[in-house]
Tab-separated table of C-alpha atoms (C1' of nucleotides) in Angstrom:
chain	number	residue	atom	x	y	z
F	1	MET	CA	77.750	102.195	86.739
F	2	VAL	CA	73.958	101.675	86.516
F	3	GLN	CA	74.494	101.792	82.396
F	4	GLU	CA	77.297	99.461	82.915
F	5	THR	CA	74.815	96.765	84.218
F	6	ALA	CA	72.480	97.470	81.797
F	7	VAL	CA	75.009	96.714	79.368
F	8	LEU	CA	75.512	93.652	80.944
F	9	ASP	CA	71.704	92.625	81.729
F	10	ALA	CA	71.019	93.284	78.237
F	11	ALA	CA	74.161	91.210	77.030
F	12	GLU	CA	73.944	88.339	79.161
F	13	HIS	CA	70.186	87.936	78.501
F	14	LEU	CA	70.875	88.012	74.487
F	15	PHE	CA	74.096	86.374	74.726
F	16	TYR	CA	72.838	83.315	76.501
F	17	ASP	CA	69.807	82.746	74.678
F	18	ARG	CA	70.905	83.230	70.893
F	19	GLY	CA	74.630	82.672	71.096
F	20	ILE	CA	77.241	85.651	70.612
F	21	GLN	CA	77.644	85.884	67.359
F	22	ALA	CA	74.534	85.961	66.043
F	23	VAL	CA	73.570	89.060	68.581
F	24	GLY	CA	74.554	92.353	66.920
F	25	MET	CA	75.802	95.512	69.128
F	26	ASP	CA	73.442	97.273	67.643
F	27	GLU	CA	70.949	94.840	69.513
F	28	ILE	CA	72.909	95.470	72.583
F	29	ARG	CA	72.395	99.304	72.634
F	30	THR	CA	68.789	98.746	72.198
F	31	THR	CA	67.941	96.277	74.391
F	32	SER	CA	69.907	98.043	77.242
F	33	GLY	CA	68.957	101.646	76.099
F	34	VAL	CA	72.976	102.937	76.343
F	35	SER	CA	73.974	104.626	73.207
F	36	LEU	CA	76.501	103.319	70.740
F	37	LYS	CA	78.731	105.347	71.490
F	38	ARG	CA	78.664	105.332	75.576
F	39	LEU	CA	78.617	101.689	75.106
F	40	TYR	CA	81.967	101.428	73.692
F	41	GLN	CA	83.675	103.962	76.270
F	42	LEU	CA	82.532	100.965	78.722
F	43	PHE	CA	83.608	98.144	76.833
F	44	PRO	CA	86.233	98.858	74.108
F	45	SER	CA	85.041	95.642	71.895
F	46	LYS	CA	82.753	93.173	71.658
F	47	GLU	CA	85.071	90.508	73.079
F	48	ALA	CA	85.808	92.527	76.234
F	49	LEU	CA	82.155	92.914	76.595
F	50	VAL	CA	82.063	89.087	76.203
F	51	VAL	CA	84.729	88.519	78.815
F	52	ARG	CA	83.091	90.996	81.336
F	53	TYR	CA	79.408	89.220	80.676
F	54	LEU	CA	81.164	85.658	81.366
F	55	GLU	CA	83.445	86.834	84.398
F	56	ARG	CA	80.521	88.735	85.820
F	57	ARG	CA	78.041	85.360	84.858
F	58	ASP	CA	81.157	83.198	86.734
F	59	LYS	CA	80.930	84.808	89.664
F	60	ARG	CA	77.095	84.668	90.312
F	61	TRP	CA	76.527	81.459	89.194
F	62	ARG	CA	79.351	79.631	91.107
F	63	ASP	CA	78.395	81.959	94.597
F	64	SER	CA	74.338	80.807	94.180
F	65	LEU	CA	75.452	76.847	93.788
F	66	MET	CA	77.833	77.363	96.864
F	67	ALA	CA	75.174	79.112	98.940
F	68	TYR	CA	72.596	76.868	98.242
F	69	VAL	CA	74.941	73.893	98.974
F	70	LEU	CA	76.368	75.437	102.479
F	71	ARG	CA	72.941	76.291	102.874
F	72	GLU	CA	71.804	73.008	102.605
F	73	GLY	CA	74.480	71.288	104.739
F	74	GLY	CA	77.057	70.896	102.586
F	75	GLU	CA	76.062	67.682	101.141
F	76	VAL	CA	76.994	66.556	97.356
F	77	GLY	CA	73.869	65.778	96.598
F	78	ALA	CA	72.612	69.739	97.335
F	79	VAL	CA	74.493	70.207	93.927
F	80	PHE	CA	72.194	68.230	91.938
F	81	ASP	CA	69.661	69.643	93.475
F	82	TRP	CA	70.373	73.370	92.726
F	83	LEU	CA	71.315	72.092	88.680
F	84	TYR	CA	67.936	69.985	88.702
F	85	GLN	CA	66.111	74.076	89.943
F	86	TRP	CA	68.467	75.614	87.294
F	87	PHE	CA	67.717	73.420	84.189
F	88	SER	CA	64.060	73.912	85.013
F	89	GLU	CA	63.904	77.385	84.602
F	90	PRO	CA	62.430	78.630	81.107
F	91	GLY	CA	64.698	79.258	78.510
F	92	TYR	CA	67.466	77.136	80.163
F	93	ARG	CA	69.839	76.255	77.379
F	94	GLY	CA	72.881	74.913	78.640
F	95	CYS	CA	76.337	76.209	80.246
F	96	ALA	CA	77.162	79.537	78.687
F	97	PHE	CA	80.928	79.041	79.295
F	98	ILE	CA	80.561	75.396	77.278
F	99	ASN	CA	78.583	77.335	74.998
F	100	SER	CA	81.090	80.373	74.652
F	101	PHE	CA	84.207	77.346	74.238
F	102	GLY	CA	82.565	76.125	71.308
F	103	GLU	CA	81.537	79.541	69.897
F	104	LEU	CA	84.775	81.116	69.984
F	105	GLY	CA	87.324	79.253	71.505
F	106	ALA	CA	89.161	78.407	68.848
F	107	THR	CA	89.422	82.254	67.778
F	108	SER	CA	89.476	83.447	71.111
F	109	PRO	CA	92.500	82.943	73.659
F	110	ALA	CA	90.623	85.583	76.159
F	111	VAL	CA	87.254	83.398	76.011
F	112	THR	CA	89.284	80.415	76.575
F	113	ALA	CA	90.658	81.544	79.221
F	114	VAL	CA	87.834	82.746	81.327
F	115	VAL	CA	85.911	79.249	80.745
F	116	ARG	CA	89.123	76.961	82.119
F	117	HIS	CA	88.867	79.653	84.994
F	118	HIS	CA	85.250	78.916	85.338
F	119	LYS	CA	85.702	75.023	85.633
F	120	ASP	CA	88.491	75.308	87.272
F	121	GLU	CA	87.042	77.468	90.281
F	122	LEU	CA	84.221	75.097	89.936
F	123	TRP	CA	86.221	71.806	90.263
F	124	GLY	CA	87.777	73.493	93.330
F	125	HIS	CA	84.473	74.233	94.928
F	126	LEU	CA	83.842	70.252	94.101
F	127	ARG	CA	86.820	69.407	96.091
F	128	GLU	CA	86.017	71.029	99.176
F	129	LEU	CA	82.918	68.350	99.295
F	130	VAL	CA	84.752	65.711	98.624
F	131	ASP	CA	88.041	63.910	100.190
F	132	ASP	CA	90.390	63.075	97.316
F	133	ASP	CA	90.619	64.925	93.851
F	134	ALA	CA	89.600	61.901	92.186
F	135	LYS	CA	86.273	62.131	93.329
F	136	ALA	CA	86.309	65.490	92.467
F	137	ASP	CA	86.966	64.420	88.882
F	138	ARG	CA	84.291	62.163	88.800
F	139	LEU	CA	81.681	64.731	90.325
F	140	LEU	CA	82.837	67.172	87.634
F	141	LEU	CA	82.115	64.855	84.929
F	142	LEU	CA	78.638	64.168	86.441
F	143	VAL	CA	77.725	67.660	86.393
F	144	GLU	CA	78.925	68.733	83.190
F	145	GLY	CA	77.194	65.764	81.643
F	146	ALA	CA	73.778	66.540	83.295
F	147	ILE	CA	74.224	70.331	82.388
F	148	VAL	CA	74.903	69.257	78.616
F	149	VAL	CA	72.191	66.057	78.210
F	150	ALA	CA	69.774	68.320	80.417
F	151	ALA	CA	70.040	71.013	77.541
F	152	ILE	CA	70.421	68.680	74.817
F	153	ARG	CA	67.006	66.627	75.995
F	154	GLN	CA	65.247	69.786	77.418
F	155	ASP	CA	64.418	67.478	80.271
F	156	PRO	CA	65.750	68.377	83.389
F	157	ASP	CA	65.483	64.873	84.708
F	158	VAL	CA	68.669	63.319	84.145
F	159	VAL	CA	69.907	64.870	87.089
F	160	ARG	CA	68.164	62.103	89.169
F	161	GLN	CA	70.705	59.748	87.922
F	162	ALA	CA	73.255	62.313	87.851
F	163	LYS	CA	72.851	62.874	91.784
F	164	ALA	CA	72.348	58.857	92.720
F	165	ALA	CA	75.633	58.168	90.722
F	166	ALA	CA	77.476	61.204	92.921
F	167	GLU	CA	75.991	59.760	96.249
F	168	ALA	CA	77.263	56.390	94.933
F	169	LEU	CA	81.019	57.455	94.612
F	170	VAL	CA	80.639	59.728	97.189
F	171	SER	CA	80.074	56.945	99.935
F	172	GLY	CA	82.290	54.258	98.019
W	1	MET	CA	79.719	62.922	44.245
W	2	VAL	CA	83.716	63.076	44.465
W	3	GLN	CA	82.895	66.565	44.476
W	4	GLU	CA	80.437	66.418	47.548
W	5	THR	CA	82.749	64.610	48.987
W	6	ALA	CA	85.431	67.098	48.822
W	7	VAL	CA	82.341	69.784	49.935
W	8	LEU	CA	82.133	67.863	52.897
W	9	ASP	CA	85.584	67.310	53.781
W	10	ALA	CA	86.129	70.838	53.449
W	11	ALA	CA	83.438	71.751	55.762
W	12	GLU	CA	84.116	69.351	58.406
W	13	HIS	CA	87.498	70.607	58.841
W	14	LEU	CA	86.466	74.285	59.144
W	15	PHE	CA	83.581	73.878	60.636
W	16	TYR	CA	85.209	72.024	63.535
W	17	ASP	CA	88.150	73.251	64.068
W	18	ARG	CA	86.938	77.386	64.086
W	19	GLY	CA	83.255	77.436	64.799
W	20	ILE	CA	80.587	77.274	61.765
W	21	GLN	CA	80.045	80.893	61.919
W	22	ALA	CA	83.561	81.795	61.775
W	23	VAL	CA	83.726	80.290	58.446
W	24	GLY	CA	82.003	81.748	55.194
W	25	MET	CA	81.179	79.766	52.110
W	26	ASP	CA	83.846	81.545	50.204
W	27	GLU	CA	86.402	79.500	52.209
W	28	ILE	CA	84.717	76.751	51.882
W	29	ARG	CA	84.888	76.814	48.340
W	30	THR	CA	88.665	77.729	48.304
W	31	THR	CA	89.483	74.767	50.343
W	32	SER	CA	87.353	72.220	48.612
W	33	GLY	CA	88.140	73.584	44.937
W	34	VAL	CA	84.079	73.379	44.369
W	35	SER	CA	83.032	76.480	42.668
W	36	LEU	CA	80.362	78.515	44.352
W	37	LYS	CA	77.609	77.507	41.664
W	38	ARG	CA	78.071	74.155	41.917
W	39	LEU	CA	78.604	74.139	45.962
W	40	TYR	CA	75.020	75.594	45.672
W	41	GLN	CA	73.613	72.869	43.304
W	42	LEU	CA	74.849	70.374	45.785
W	43	PHE	CA	73.947	72.291	48.856
W	44	PRO	CA	70.462	74.815	48.608
W	45	SER	CA	72.169	76.719	51.730
W	46	LYS	CA	75.022	76.878	54.359
W	47	GLU	CA	72.239	75.441	56.965
W	48	ALA	CA	71.663	72.247	54.837
W	49	LEU	CA	75.166	72.058	54.446
W	50	VAL	CA	76.185	71.845	58.160
W	51	VAL	CA	73.178	69.685	58.755
W	52	ARG	CA	74.820	67.423	55.907
W	53	TYR	CA	78.075	67.894	57.862
W	54	LEU	CA	76.218	66.836	60.940
W	55	GLU	CA	74.494	63.520	59.686
W	56	ARG	CA	77.829	62.540	57.999
W	57	ARG	CA	79.817	63.094	61.433
W	58	ASP	CA	77.251	61.673	63.377
W	59	LYS	CA	77.195	58.229	61.774
W	60	ARG	CA	80.999	58.072	61.154
W	61	TRP	CA	81.725	59.192	64.449
W	62	ARG	CA	79.347	56.626	66.158
W	63	ASP	CA	80.448	53.625	63.290
W	64	SER	CA	83.500	54.147	64.638
W	65	LEU	CA	83.166	54.106	68.245
W	66	MET	CA	80.852	50.912	68.233
W	67	ALA	CA	83.280	49.145	66.082
W	68	TYR	CA	86.068	49.572	68.480
W	69	VAL	CA	83.734	48.526	71.059
W	70	LEU	CA	82.845	45.049	69.735
W	71	ARG	CA	86.461	44.419	68.328
W	72	GLU	CA	87.343	44.880	72.276
W	73	GLY	CA	84.968	42.446	73.322
W	74	GLY	CA	82.183	44.900	74.135
W	75	GLU	CA	83.258	45.980	77.453
W	76	VAL	CA	82.350	49.267	79.357
W	77	GLY	CA	85.375	50.633	79.424
W	78	ALA	CA	86.355	50.055	75.732
W	79	VAL	CA	84.295	53.142	75.088
W	80	PHE	CA	86.519	55.151	77.124
W	81	ASP	CA	89.569	54.123	75.764
W	82	TRP	CA	88.210	54.776	71.961
W	83	LEU	CA	87.287	58.424	73.698
W	84	TYR	CA	91.014	58.637	74.940
W	85	GLN	CA	92.503	58.077	71.651
W	86	TRP	CA	89.803	60.811	70.494
W	87	PHE	CA	90.774	63.114	73.122
W	88	SER	CA	94.722	62.790	72.284
W	89	GLU	CA	94.230	63.696	68.461
W	90	PRO	CA	96.000	67.129	67.810
W	91	GLY	CA	93.144	69.391	67.074
W	92	TYR	CA	90.850	67.860	69.561
W	93	ARG	CA	88.124	70.514	70.131
W	94	GLY	CA	85.360	68.465	72.000
W	95	CYS	CA	81.913	67.701	70.369
W	96	ALA	CA	80.683	68.800	66.899
W	97	PHE	CA	77.118	68.447	68.116
W	98	ILE	CA	77.659	70.237	71.557
W	99	ASN	CA	79.701	72.820	70.125
W	100	SER	CA	77.165	73.142	67.286
W	101	PHE	CA	73.863	73.149	69.362
W	102	GLY	CA	75.662	76.225	71.664
W	103	GLU	CA	75.972	78.151	68.321
W	104	LEU	CA	73.182	77.699	66.407
W	105	GLY	CA	70.595	75.347	68.434
W	106	ALA	CA	68.973	78.612	69.740
W	107	THR	CA	68.443	79.641	65.972
W	108	SER	CA	67.976	76.707	64.113
W	109	PRO	CA	65.442	73.771	64.711
W	110	ALA	CA	67.250	71.411	61.760
W	111	VAL	CA	70.706	71.805	63.734
W	112	THR	CA	69.113	71.174	66.946
W	113	ALA	CA	67.193	68.263	65.331
W	114	VAL	CA	70.749	66.384	64.475
W	115	VAL	CA	72.255	67.135	67.581
W	116	ARG	CA	69.525	65.637	69.736
W	117	HIS	CA	69.450	62.577	66.905
W	118	HIS	CA	72.785	61.926	67.385
W	119	LYS	CA	72.787	61.916	71.090
W	120	ASP	CA	69.629	59.734	71.324
W	121	GLU	CA	71.323	57.623	69.311
W	122	LEU	CA	74.173	57.620	71.526
W	123	TRP	CA	72.288	56.420	74.584
W	124	GLY	CA	71.087	53.614	72.481
W	125	HIS	CA	74.273	52.567	72.043
W	126	LEU	CA	75.593	52.768	75.698
W	127	ARG	CA	72.188	50.601	76.548
W	128	GLU	CA	73.031	47.654	74.837
W	129	LEU	CA	76.528	47.665	77.051
W	130	VAL	CA	74.485	47.768	80.211
W	131	ASP	CA	71.421	45.899	82.044
W	132	ASP	CA	69.408	49.070	82.394
W	133	ASP	CA	68.177	52.635	80.904
W	134	ALA	CA	69.391	54.304	84.400
W	135	LYS	CA	72.962	52.704	84.164
W	136	ALA	CA	72.694	53.965	80.106
W	137	ASP	CA	72.168	57.209	81.685
W	138	ARG	CA	74.591	57.479	83.863
W	139	LEU	CA	77.082	56.053	81.428
W	140	LEU	CA	75.808	59.001	78.836
W	141	LEU	CA	76.520	61.416	81.724
W	142	LEU	CA	80.405	60.173	82.271
W	143	VAL	CA	80.779	60.320	77.969
W	144	GLU	CA	79.207	63.769	77.973
W	145	GLY	CA	81.314	65.280	81.018
W	146	ALA	CA	84.804	63.694	79.617
W	147	ILE	CA	84.104	64.959	76.333
W	148	VAL	CA	83.534	68.299	77.648
W	149	VAL	CA	85.983	68.578	80.344
W	150	ALA	CA	89.094	66.945	78.080
W	151	ALA	CA	88.042	69.682	75.600
W	152	ILE	CA	88.373	72.697	77.924
W	153	ARG	CA	91.405	71.398	79.385
W	154	GLN	CA	93.105	70.276	76.583
W	155	ASP	CA	93.920	67.313	78.472
W	156	PRO	CA	93.023	63.884	77.649
W	157	ASP	CA	93.461	62.463	81.143
W	158	VAL	CA	90.380	63.363	82.892
W	159	VAL	CA	88.876	59.870	80.699
W	160	ARG	CA	90.488	57.781	83.510
W	161	GLN	CA	88.148	58.945	86.455
W	162	ALA	CA	85.474	58.828	83.873
W	163	LYS	CA	86.584	54.849	83.061
W	164	ALA	CA	86.937	53.734	86.660
W	165	ALA	CA	83.460	55.548	87.207
W	166	ALA	CA	82.059	53.748	84.671
W	167	GLU	CA	83.399	50.665	85.844
W	168	ALA	CA	81.889	51.049	89.174
W	169	LEU	CA	78.973	51.993	88.377
W	170	VAL	CA	78.227	48.606	86.150
W	171	SER	CA	79.664	46.388	88.254
W	172	GLY	CA	77.359	48.122	91.684
L	1	DT	C1'	73.540	136.057	77.612
L	2	DA	C1'	78.054	134.271	75.291
L	3	DG	C1'	80.657	130.351	74.497
L	4	DC	C1'	82.462	125.641	75.921
L	5	DG	C1'	82.259	120.521	76.857
L	6	DC	C1'	79.675	116.834	76.900
L	7	DT	C1'	76.366	113.484	75.693
L	8	DG	C1'	73.112	111.007	72.662
L	9	DA	C1'	71.329	109.358	67.977
L	10	DG	C1'	72.123	107.282	64.491
L	11	DA	C1'	74.691	107.987	59.896
L	12	DA	C1'	78.653	106.517	57.873
L	13	DC	C1'	82.213	103.498	57.216
L	14	DG	C1'	85.119	99.740	54.960
L	15	DG	C1'	84.625	94.764	55.827
L	16	DT	C1'	82.244	90.779	55.334
L	17	DC	C1'	78.606	87.523	55.047
L	18	DG	C1'	75.318	84.204	52.716
L	19	DT	C1'	73.706	84.112	47.904
L	20	DT	C1'	72.893	85.180	42.841
L	21	DC	C1'	74.086	86.802	38.340
L	22	DT	C1'	77.257	87.372	34.474
L	23	DC	C1'	79.786	86.032	31.101
L	24	DT	C1'	83.144	83.551	29.182
L	25	DA	C1'	84.840	79.235	27.237
L	26	DG	C1'	84.359	74.700	25.913
L	27	DT	C1'	81.355	70.372	24.505
L	28	DC	C1'	78.151	67.757	21.688
L	29	DT	C1'	74.598	67.236	18.157
L	30	DA	C1'	73.104	67.803	13.437
X	1	DT	C1'	80.783	74.629	11.192
X	2	DA	C1'	76.837	76.660	13.320
X	3	DG	C1'	74.314	77.016	17.065
X	4	DA	C1'	72.192	74.973	21.856
X	5	DC	C1'	73.767	73.910	26.491
X	6	DT	C1'	77.089	73.139	30.450
X	7	DA	C1'	79.545	74.440	33.564
X	8	DG	C1'	83.610	77.419	35.766
X	9	DA	C1'	85.036	81.495	37.962
X	10	DG	C1'	84.509	85.263	39.816
X	11	DA	C1'	82.204	89.778	40.192
X	12	DA	C1'	78.152	91.922	42.025
X	13	DC	C1'	74.261	92.046	45.271
X	14	DG	C1'	71.824	93.518	49.540
X	15	DA	C1'	72.299	93.053	53.636
X	16	DC	C1'	74.647	92.993	58.281
X	17	DC	C1'	78.853	93.331	61.169
X	18	DG	C1'	81.867	95.908	64.571
X	19	DT	C1'	83.198	100.338	65.345
X	20	DT	C1'	83.563	105.418	64.210
X	21	DC	C1'	82.475	110.086	62.817
X	22	DT	C1'	79.021	114.050	62.492
X	23	DC	C1'	76.546	116.838	64.216
X	24	DA	C1'	72.785	118.919	66.966
X	25	DG	C1'	70.999	119.633	71.832
X	26	DC	C1'	72.009	120.265	76.465
X	27	DG	C1'	74.222	122.168	80.897
X	28	DC	C1'	77.051	124.203	82.569
X	29	DT	C1'	80.440	128.511	83.699
X	30	DA	C1'	82.126	134.010	83.468
DNA sequence: TAGCGCTGAGAACGGTCGTTCTCTAGTCTA
DNA sequence: TAGACTAGAGAACGACCGTTCTCAGCGCTA
């Protein structure tokens, strides 16, 4: 269990920072300190490890976002305040799910499924903050747009426009 | 010249469909019909080929978008009509630049630079359609969001909400 | 203490990657 | 015709990939 966590921590760090195909199992072994044999007992293949990495990140990411939003009173604007903090973290490199989808979506149905699930769940959370499906769609567009633009510009400030646009559409 | 085009056509097709690291130079050789030796005379490395592929796609993509928008009268909504057509093409797999950035951005400054340039230029085009920078930012967020969500959902219909939101923010 | 099973480190395996080299065949000049 | 140059096909190279295997060393039980 502690080893599984060590492997997932190492995998998440390396995969997110450098991309999945750029990281070999050997490097995960070295970083986690878990032997290759044990690593393959815990995860039968690299793809399985990737899927578990994404699943764990999905849960943690959504839990963190929604806990923050509730703590702040459940207003839509809080979503973007949370995003701003995330974008400002050193090493921010966009959304792990979008990145994984771009890299492996064409060849790995398992990865595609996790990514799709993550975005569906995110939509569901946003849906709870507004009063119809269309607004949830528009909110999702602003969130995804902000994630992508902040990553490519290496600048979290777009989130201000995203937040302002979101508040306008909610009140409208 | 005709060979260069053959190589770039093959590379673009393969890279976009399956991801860059998933495609080897051998497959580009086979698909293009250009020998490996000549291929390396035309492009000194795979990274150089990737950069050329992105540069060519950047120009073609933006030219196509802006020509369409102008033809339709230069209204913001036309951007999203063009996007809808693009999303509906078979084999649509999101934005080549976002995907390349996620896959190689961490390891290739050259790729990062082309991606950033592409998005900057896109922002510039959008800026011409509205009357201030903030609206161009918000438009870009909706465009990027639509590109990502349509790809992951495999459904072009989000573009309707993107278009409606864009028209609301422009008139507001 | 003798023998057994489990563990870990890392060597080894087959395959593929990006890149370079070899070698053959053809074309042009003198 | 002889010889120098080019270009093509694809073998070869070294590195590294994901995955499996070997084997020495450890803690158990009797």
